[in-house]
PDB file of C-alpha atoms in Angstrom:
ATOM      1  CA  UNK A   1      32.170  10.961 -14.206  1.00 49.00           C
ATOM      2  CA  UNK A   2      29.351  10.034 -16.167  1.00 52.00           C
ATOM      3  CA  UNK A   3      28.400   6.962 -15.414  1.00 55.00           C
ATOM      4  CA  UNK A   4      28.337   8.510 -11.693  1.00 56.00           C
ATOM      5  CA  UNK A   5      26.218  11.390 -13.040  1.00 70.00           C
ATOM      6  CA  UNK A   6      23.499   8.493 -14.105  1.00 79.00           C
ATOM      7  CA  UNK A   7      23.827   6.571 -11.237  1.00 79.00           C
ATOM      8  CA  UNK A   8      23.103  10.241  -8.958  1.00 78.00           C
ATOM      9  CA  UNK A   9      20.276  10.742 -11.014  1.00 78.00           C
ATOM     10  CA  UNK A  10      18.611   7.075 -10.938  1.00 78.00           C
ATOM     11  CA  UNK A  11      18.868   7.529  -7.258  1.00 77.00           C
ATOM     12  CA  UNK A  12      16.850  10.740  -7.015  1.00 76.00           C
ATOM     13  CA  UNK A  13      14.539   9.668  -9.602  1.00 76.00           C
ATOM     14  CA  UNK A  14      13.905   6.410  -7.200  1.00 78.00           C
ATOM     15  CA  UNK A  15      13.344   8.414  -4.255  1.00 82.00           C
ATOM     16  CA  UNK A  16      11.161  10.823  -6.138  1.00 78.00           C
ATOM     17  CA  UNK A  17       9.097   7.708  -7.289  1.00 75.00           C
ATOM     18  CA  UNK A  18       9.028   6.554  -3.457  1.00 79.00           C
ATOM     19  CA  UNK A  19       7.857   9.692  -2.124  1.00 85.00           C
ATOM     20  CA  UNK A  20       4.915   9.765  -4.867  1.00 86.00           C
ATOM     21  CA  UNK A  21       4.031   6.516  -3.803  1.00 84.00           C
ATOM     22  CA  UNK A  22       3.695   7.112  -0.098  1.00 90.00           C
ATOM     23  CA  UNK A  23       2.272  10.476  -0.955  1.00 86.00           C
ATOM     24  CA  UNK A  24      -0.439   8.832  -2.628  1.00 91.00           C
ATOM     25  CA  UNK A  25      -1.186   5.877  -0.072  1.00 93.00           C
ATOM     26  CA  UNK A  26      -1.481   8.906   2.730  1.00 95.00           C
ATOM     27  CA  UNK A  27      -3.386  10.781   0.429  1.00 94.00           C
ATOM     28  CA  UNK A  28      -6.131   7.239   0.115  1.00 96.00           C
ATOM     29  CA  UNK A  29      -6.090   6.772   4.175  1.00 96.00           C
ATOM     30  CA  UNK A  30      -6.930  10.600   4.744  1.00 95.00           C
ATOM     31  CA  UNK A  31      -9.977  10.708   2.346  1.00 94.00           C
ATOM     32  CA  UNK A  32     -11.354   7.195   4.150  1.00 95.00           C
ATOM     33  CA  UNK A  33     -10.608   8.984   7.420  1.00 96.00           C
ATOM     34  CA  UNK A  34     -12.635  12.147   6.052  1.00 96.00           C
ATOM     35  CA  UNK A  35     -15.824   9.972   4.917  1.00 95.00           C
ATOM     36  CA  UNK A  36     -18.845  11.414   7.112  1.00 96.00           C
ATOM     37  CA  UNK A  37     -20.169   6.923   7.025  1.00 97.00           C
ATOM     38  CA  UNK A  38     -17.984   4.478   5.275  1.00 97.00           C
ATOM     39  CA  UNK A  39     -20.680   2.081   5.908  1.00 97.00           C
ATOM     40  CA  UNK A  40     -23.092   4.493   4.200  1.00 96.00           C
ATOM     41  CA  UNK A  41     -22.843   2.927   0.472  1.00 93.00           C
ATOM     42  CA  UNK A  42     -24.049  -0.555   1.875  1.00 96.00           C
ATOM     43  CA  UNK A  43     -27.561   0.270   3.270  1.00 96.00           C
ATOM     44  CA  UNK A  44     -28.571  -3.246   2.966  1.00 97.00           C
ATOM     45  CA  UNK A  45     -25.540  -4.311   5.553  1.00 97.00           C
ATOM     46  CA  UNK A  46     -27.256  -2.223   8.162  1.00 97.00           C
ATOM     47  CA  UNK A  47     -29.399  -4.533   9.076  1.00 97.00           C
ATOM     48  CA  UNK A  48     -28.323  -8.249   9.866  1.00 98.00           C
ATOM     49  CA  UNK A  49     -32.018 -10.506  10.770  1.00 97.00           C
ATOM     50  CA  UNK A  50     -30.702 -14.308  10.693  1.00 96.00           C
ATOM     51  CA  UNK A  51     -30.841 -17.058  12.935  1.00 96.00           C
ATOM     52  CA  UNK A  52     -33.127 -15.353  15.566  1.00 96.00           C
ATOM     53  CA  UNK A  53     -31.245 -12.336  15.538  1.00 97.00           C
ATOM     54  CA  UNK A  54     -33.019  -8.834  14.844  1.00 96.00           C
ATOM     55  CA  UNK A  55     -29.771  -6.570  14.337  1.00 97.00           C
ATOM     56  CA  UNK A  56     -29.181  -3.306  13.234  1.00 97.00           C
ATOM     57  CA  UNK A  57     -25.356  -1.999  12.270  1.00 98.00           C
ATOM     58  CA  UNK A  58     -23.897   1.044  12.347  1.00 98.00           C
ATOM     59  CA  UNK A  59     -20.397   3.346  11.745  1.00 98.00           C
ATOM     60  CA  UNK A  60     -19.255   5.902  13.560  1.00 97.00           C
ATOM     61  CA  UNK A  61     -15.952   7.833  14.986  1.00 98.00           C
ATOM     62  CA  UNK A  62     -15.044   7.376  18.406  1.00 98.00           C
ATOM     63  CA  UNK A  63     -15.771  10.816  19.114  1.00 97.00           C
ATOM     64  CA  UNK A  64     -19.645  10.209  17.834  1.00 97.00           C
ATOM     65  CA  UNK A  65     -20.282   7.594  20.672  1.00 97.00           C
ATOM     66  CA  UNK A  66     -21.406   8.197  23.827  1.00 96.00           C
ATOM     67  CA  UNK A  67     -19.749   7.358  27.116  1.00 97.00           C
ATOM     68  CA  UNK A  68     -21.878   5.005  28.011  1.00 97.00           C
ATOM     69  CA  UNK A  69     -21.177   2.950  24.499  1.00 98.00           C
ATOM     70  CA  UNK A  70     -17.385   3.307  25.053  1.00 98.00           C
ATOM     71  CA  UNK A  71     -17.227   1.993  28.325  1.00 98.00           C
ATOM     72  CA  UNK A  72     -19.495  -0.986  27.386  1.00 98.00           C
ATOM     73  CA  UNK A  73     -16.926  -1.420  24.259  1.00 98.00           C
ATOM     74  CA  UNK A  74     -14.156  -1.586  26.961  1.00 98.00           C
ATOM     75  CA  UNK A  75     -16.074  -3.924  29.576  1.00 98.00           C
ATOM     76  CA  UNK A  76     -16.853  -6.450  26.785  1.00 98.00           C
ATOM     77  CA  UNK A  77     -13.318  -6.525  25.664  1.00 98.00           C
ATOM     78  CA  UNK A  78     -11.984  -6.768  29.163  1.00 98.00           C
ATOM     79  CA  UNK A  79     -14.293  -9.421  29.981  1.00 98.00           C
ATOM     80  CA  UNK A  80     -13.039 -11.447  26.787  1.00 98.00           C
ATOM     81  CA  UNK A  81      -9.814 -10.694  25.999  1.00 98.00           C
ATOM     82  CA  UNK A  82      -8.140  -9.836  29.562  1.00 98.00           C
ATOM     83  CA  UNK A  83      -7.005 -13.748  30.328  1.00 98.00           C
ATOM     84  CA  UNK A  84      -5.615 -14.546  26.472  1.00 97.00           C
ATOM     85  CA  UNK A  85      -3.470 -11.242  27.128  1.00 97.00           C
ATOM     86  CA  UNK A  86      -2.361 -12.129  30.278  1.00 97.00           C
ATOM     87  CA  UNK A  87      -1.524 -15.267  28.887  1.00 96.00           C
ATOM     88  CA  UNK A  88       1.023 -13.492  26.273  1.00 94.00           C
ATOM     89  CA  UNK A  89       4.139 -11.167  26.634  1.00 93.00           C
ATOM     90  CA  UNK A  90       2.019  -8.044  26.341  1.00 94.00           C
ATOM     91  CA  UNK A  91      -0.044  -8.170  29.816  1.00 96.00           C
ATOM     92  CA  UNK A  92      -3.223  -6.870  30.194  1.00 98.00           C
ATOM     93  CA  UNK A  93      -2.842  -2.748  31.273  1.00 97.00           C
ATOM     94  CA  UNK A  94      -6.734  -0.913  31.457  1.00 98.00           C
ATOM     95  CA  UNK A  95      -5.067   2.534  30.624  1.00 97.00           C
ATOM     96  CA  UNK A  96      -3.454   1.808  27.801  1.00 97.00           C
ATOM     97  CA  UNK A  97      -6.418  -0.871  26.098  1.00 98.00           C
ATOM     98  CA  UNK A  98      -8.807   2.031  26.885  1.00 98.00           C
ATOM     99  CA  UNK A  99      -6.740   4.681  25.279  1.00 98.00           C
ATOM    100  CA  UNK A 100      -5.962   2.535  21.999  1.00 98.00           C
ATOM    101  CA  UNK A 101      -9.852   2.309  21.857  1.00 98.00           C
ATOM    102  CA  UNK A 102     -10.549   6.124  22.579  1.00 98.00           C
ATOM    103  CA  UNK A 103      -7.356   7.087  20.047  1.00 97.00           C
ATOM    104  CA  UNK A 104      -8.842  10.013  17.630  1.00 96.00           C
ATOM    105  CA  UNK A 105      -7.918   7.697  14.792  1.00 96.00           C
ATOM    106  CA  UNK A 106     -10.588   4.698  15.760  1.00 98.00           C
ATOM    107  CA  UNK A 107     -13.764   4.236  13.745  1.00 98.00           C
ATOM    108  CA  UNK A 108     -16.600   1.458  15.204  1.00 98.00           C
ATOM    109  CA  UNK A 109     -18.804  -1.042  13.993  1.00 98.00           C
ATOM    110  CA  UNK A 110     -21.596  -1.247  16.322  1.00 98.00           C
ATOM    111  CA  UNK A 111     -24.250  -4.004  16.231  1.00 98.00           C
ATOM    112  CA  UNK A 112     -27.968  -3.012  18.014  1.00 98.00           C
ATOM    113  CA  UNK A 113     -30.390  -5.348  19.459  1.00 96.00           C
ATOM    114  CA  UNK A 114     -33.848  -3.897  19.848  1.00 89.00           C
ATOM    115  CA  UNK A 115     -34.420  -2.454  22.980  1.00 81.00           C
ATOM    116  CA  UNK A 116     -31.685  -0.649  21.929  1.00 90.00           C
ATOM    117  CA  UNK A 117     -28.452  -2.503  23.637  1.00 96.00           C
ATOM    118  CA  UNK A 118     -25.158  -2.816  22.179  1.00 98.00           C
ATOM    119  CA  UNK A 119     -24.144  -6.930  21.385  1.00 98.00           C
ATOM    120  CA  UNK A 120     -20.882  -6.570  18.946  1.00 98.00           C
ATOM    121  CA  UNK A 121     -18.517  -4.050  18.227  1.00 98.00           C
ATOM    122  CA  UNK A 122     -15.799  -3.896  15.589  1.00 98.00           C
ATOM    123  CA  UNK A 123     -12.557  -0.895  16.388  1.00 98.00           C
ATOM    124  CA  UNK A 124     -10.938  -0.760  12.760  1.00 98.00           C
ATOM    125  CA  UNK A 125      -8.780   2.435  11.716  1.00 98.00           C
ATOM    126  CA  UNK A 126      -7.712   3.419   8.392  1.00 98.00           C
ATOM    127  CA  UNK A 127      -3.539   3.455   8.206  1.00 97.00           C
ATOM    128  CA  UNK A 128       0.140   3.196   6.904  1.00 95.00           C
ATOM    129  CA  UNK A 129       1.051  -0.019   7.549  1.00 93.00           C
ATOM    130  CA  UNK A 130       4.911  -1.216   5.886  1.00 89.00           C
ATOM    131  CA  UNK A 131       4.200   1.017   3.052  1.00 91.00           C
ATOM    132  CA  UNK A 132       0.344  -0.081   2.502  1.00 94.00           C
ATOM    133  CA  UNK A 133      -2.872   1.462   2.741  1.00 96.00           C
ATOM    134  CA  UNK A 134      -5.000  -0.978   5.050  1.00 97.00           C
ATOM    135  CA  UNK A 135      -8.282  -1.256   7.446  1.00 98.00           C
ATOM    136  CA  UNK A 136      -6.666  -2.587  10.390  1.00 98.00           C
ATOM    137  CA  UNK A 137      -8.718  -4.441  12.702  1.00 98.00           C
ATOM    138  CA  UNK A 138      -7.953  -3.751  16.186  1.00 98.00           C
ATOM    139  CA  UNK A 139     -11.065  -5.303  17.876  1.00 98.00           C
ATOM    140  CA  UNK A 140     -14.147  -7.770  17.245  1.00 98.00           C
ATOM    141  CA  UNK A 141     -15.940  -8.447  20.381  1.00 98.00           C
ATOM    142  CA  UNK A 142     -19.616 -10.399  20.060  1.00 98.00           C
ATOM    143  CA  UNK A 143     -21.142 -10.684  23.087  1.00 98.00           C
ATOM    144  CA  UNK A 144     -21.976 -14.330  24.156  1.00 97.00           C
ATOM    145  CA  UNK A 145     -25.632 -14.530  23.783  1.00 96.00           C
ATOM    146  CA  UNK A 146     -24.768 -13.223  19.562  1.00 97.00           C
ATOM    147  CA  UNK A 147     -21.856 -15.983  18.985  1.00 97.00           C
ATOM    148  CA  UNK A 148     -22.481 -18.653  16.496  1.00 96.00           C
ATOM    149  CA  UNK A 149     -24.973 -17.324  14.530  1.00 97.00           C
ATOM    150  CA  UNK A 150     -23.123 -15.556  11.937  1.00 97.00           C
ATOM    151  CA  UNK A 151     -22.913 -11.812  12.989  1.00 98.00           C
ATOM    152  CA  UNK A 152     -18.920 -11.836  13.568  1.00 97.00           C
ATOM    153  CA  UNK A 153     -18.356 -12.859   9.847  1.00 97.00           C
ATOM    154  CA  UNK A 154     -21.308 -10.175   8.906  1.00 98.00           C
ATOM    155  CA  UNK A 155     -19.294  -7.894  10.740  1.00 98.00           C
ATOM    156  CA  UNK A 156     -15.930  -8.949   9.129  1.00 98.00           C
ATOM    157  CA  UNK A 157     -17.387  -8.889   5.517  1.00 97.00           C
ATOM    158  CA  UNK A 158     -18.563  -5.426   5.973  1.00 98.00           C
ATOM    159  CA  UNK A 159     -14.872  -4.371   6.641  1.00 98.00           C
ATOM    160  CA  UNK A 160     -14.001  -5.966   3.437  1.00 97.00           C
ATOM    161  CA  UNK A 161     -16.404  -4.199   1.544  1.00 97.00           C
ATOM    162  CA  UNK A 162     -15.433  -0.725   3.023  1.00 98.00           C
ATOM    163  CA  UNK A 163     -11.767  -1.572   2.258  1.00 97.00           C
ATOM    164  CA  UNK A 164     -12.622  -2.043  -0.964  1.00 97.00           C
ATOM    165  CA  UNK A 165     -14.825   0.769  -1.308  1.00 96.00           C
ATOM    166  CA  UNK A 166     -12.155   3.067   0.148  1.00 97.00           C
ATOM    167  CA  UNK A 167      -9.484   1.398  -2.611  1.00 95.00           C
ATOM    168  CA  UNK A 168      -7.305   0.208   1.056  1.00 97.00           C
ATOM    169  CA  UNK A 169      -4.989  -2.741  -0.067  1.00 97.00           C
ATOM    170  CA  UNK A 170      -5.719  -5.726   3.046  1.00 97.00           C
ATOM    171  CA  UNK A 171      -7.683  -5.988   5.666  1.00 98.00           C
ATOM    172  CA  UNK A 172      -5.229  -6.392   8.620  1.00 98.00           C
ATOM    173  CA  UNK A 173      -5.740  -7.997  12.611  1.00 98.00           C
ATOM    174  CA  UNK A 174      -3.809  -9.555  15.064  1.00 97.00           C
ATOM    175  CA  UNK A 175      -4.965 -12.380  16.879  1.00 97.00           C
ATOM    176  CA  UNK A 176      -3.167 -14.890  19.164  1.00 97.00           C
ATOM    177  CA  UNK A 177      -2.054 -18.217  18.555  1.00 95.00           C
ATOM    178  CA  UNK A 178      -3.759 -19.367  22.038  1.00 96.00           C
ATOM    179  CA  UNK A 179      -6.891 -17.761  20.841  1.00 96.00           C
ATOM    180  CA  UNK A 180      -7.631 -21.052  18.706  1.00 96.00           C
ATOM    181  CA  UNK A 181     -11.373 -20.682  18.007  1.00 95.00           C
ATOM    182  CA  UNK A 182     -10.538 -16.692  16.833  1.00 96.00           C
ATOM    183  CA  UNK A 183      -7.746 -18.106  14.606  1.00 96.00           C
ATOM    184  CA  UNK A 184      -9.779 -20.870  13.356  1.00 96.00           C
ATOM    185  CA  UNK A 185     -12.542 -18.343  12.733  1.00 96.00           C
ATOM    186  CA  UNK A 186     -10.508 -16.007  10.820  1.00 97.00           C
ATOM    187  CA  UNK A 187      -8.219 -18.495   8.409  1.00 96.00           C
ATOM    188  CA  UNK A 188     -10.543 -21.191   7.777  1.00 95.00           C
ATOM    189  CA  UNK A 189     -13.962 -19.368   7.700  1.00 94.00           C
ATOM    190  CA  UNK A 190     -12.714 -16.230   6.355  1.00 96.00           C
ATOM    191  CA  UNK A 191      -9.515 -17.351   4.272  1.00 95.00           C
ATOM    192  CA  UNK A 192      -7.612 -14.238   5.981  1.00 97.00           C
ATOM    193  CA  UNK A 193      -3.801 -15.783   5.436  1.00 97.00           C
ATOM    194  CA  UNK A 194      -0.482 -15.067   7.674  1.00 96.00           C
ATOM    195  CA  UNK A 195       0.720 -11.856   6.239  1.00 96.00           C
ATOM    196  CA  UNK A 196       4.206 -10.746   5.393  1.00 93.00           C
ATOM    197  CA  UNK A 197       4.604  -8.574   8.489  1.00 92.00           C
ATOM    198  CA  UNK A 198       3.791 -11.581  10.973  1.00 94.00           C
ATOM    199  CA  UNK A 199       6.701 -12.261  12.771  1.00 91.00           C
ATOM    200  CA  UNK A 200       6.586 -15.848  11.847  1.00 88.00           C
ATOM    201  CA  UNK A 201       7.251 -14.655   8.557  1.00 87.00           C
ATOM    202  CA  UNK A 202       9.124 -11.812   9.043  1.00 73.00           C
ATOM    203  CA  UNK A 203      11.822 -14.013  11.382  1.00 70.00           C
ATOM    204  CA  UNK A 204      11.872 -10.983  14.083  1.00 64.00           C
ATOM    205  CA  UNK A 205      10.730 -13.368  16.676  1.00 63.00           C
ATOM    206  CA  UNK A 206       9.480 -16.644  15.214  1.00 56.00           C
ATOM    207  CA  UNK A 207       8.258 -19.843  17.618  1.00 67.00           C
ATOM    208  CA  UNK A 208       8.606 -16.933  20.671  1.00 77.00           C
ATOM    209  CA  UNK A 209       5.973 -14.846  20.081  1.00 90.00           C
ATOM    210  CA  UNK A 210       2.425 -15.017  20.696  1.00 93.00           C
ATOM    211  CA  UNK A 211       0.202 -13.606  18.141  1.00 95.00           C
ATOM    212  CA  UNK A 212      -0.204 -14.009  14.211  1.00 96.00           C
ATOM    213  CA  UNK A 213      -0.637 -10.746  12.196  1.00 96.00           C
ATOM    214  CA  UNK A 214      -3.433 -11.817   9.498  1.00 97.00           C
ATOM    215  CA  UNK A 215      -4.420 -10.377   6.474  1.00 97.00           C
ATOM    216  CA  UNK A 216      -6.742 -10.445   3.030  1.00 97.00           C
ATOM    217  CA  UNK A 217      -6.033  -8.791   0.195  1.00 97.00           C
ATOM    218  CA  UNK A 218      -8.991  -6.370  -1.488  1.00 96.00           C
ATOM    219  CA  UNK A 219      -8.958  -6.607  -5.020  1.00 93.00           C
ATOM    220  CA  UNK A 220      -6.585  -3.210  -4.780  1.00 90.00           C
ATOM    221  CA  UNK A 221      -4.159  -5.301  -2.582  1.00 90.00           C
ATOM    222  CA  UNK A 222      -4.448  -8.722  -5.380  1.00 83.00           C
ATOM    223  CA  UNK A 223      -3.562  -6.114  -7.944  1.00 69.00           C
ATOM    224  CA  UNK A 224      -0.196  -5.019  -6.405  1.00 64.00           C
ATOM    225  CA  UNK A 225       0.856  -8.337  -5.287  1.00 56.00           C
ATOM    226  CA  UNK A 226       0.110  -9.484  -8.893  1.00 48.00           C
ATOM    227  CA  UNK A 227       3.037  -6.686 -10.135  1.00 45.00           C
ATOM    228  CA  UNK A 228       5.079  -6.660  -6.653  1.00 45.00           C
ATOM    229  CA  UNK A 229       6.069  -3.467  -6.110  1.00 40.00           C
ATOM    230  CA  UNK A 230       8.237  -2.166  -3.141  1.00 39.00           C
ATOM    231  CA  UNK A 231       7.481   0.535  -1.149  1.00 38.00           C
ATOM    232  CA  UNK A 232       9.045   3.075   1.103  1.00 35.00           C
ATOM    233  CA  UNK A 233       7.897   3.962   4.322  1.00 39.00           C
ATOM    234  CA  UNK A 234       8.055   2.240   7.669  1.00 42.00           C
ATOM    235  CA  UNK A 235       5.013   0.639   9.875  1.00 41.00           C
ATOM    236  CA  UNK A 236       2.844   2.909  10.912  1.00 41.00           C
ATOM    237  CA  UNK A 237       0.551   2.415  13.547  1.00 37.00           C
TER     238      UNK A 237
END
């Protein structure tokens, strides 16, 4: 009976353990979601002036835009996205793209040109994902007259930094494998690498699926994978 008593007792220990652990990633992705400005520690990344561009940046809540902003955040995603969905086993569906970029949850990057006009937007949240605290990437849309001269991976760096700042573990996207010059972009000029998750990895779907979940690890995230530890907890989205 004793050896069963242990056993009992490692068990609720573990679970304890687990539930501290999750406790305390929830506890890291509510005090990013409280921040009044993530972006507000990094003054100098408000302003991006290179290659002819004249650019200033800023973060706010979905709920802090105006409607007019939103519906140019949907247009320009429409515009370049709707044909690579269409293209995959997901379709493209207004309602529901429009209400994953109006959920409470969504934070945006939104880069100015003088006049002032909206040119690039970045939807991230702060969330659970498989255990982890991450800044998931849900959107970066440049418009076409602001490609190639360096504002996406401006944009992409300054999630980085705010995952870092907010002690997150990865920054996380999806992108499709038909999108080549987006998954070019992101694992050659920003060394973001397949993550675990990806269902190429994973085996859920393999060769079948469409898309590539991608991820880099913050120095919190190089940390952990450094002592492996297991967590609890599903995928949260």
């Amino acid at each position: 009976m004793g050896r069963k008593s242990n056993k009992a007792k490692e068990k609720k220990q573990k679970r304890l353990e687990e539930r501290a652990a999750m406790d305390a990633v929830c506890a890291k992705v509510e005090a990013a979601n409280k921040l009044d400005d993530p972006l507000e520690a990094f003054p100098v990344f408000k302003k991006y002036d290179r290659n002819g561009l004249n650019i200033s940046i800023e973060c706010k809540r979905v709920s802090n835009l105006d409607q007019a902003t939103v519906d140019w955040a949907f247009e320009l995603t429409k515009t370049n996205m709707e044909s690579l969905y269409e293209q995959s086993e997901w379709g493209w569906k207004d309602r529901e793209k429009r209400d994953e970029m109006t959920d409470d949850r969504a934070w945006y990057l939104i880069a100015w040109e003088e006049g002032p006009s909206p040119v690039a937007f970045i939807h991230f949240r702060f969330d659970v994902e498989c255990g982890d605290e991450v800044l998931y990437c849900y959107e970066a849309q440049l418009e076409i007259k602001v490609r190639r001269k360096g504002l996406g991976k401006f944009l992409i760096q300054i999630l980085q930094l705010m995952a870092n700042s907010t002690q997150m573990k990865k920054v996380m996207l999806t992108v499709f494998k038909h999108n080549h010059g987006a998954y070019q972009f992101f694992r050659e000029a920003l060394q973001f690498e397949i993550d675990e998750t990806s269902p190429s990895m994973s085996g859920c779907c393999g060769d079948d699926c469409s898309y590539e979940i991608l991820s880099r690890r913050t120095k919190y995230g190089e940390s952990q994978h450094t002592h492996s530890s297991s967590h609890s907890g599903g995928c949260c989205h």
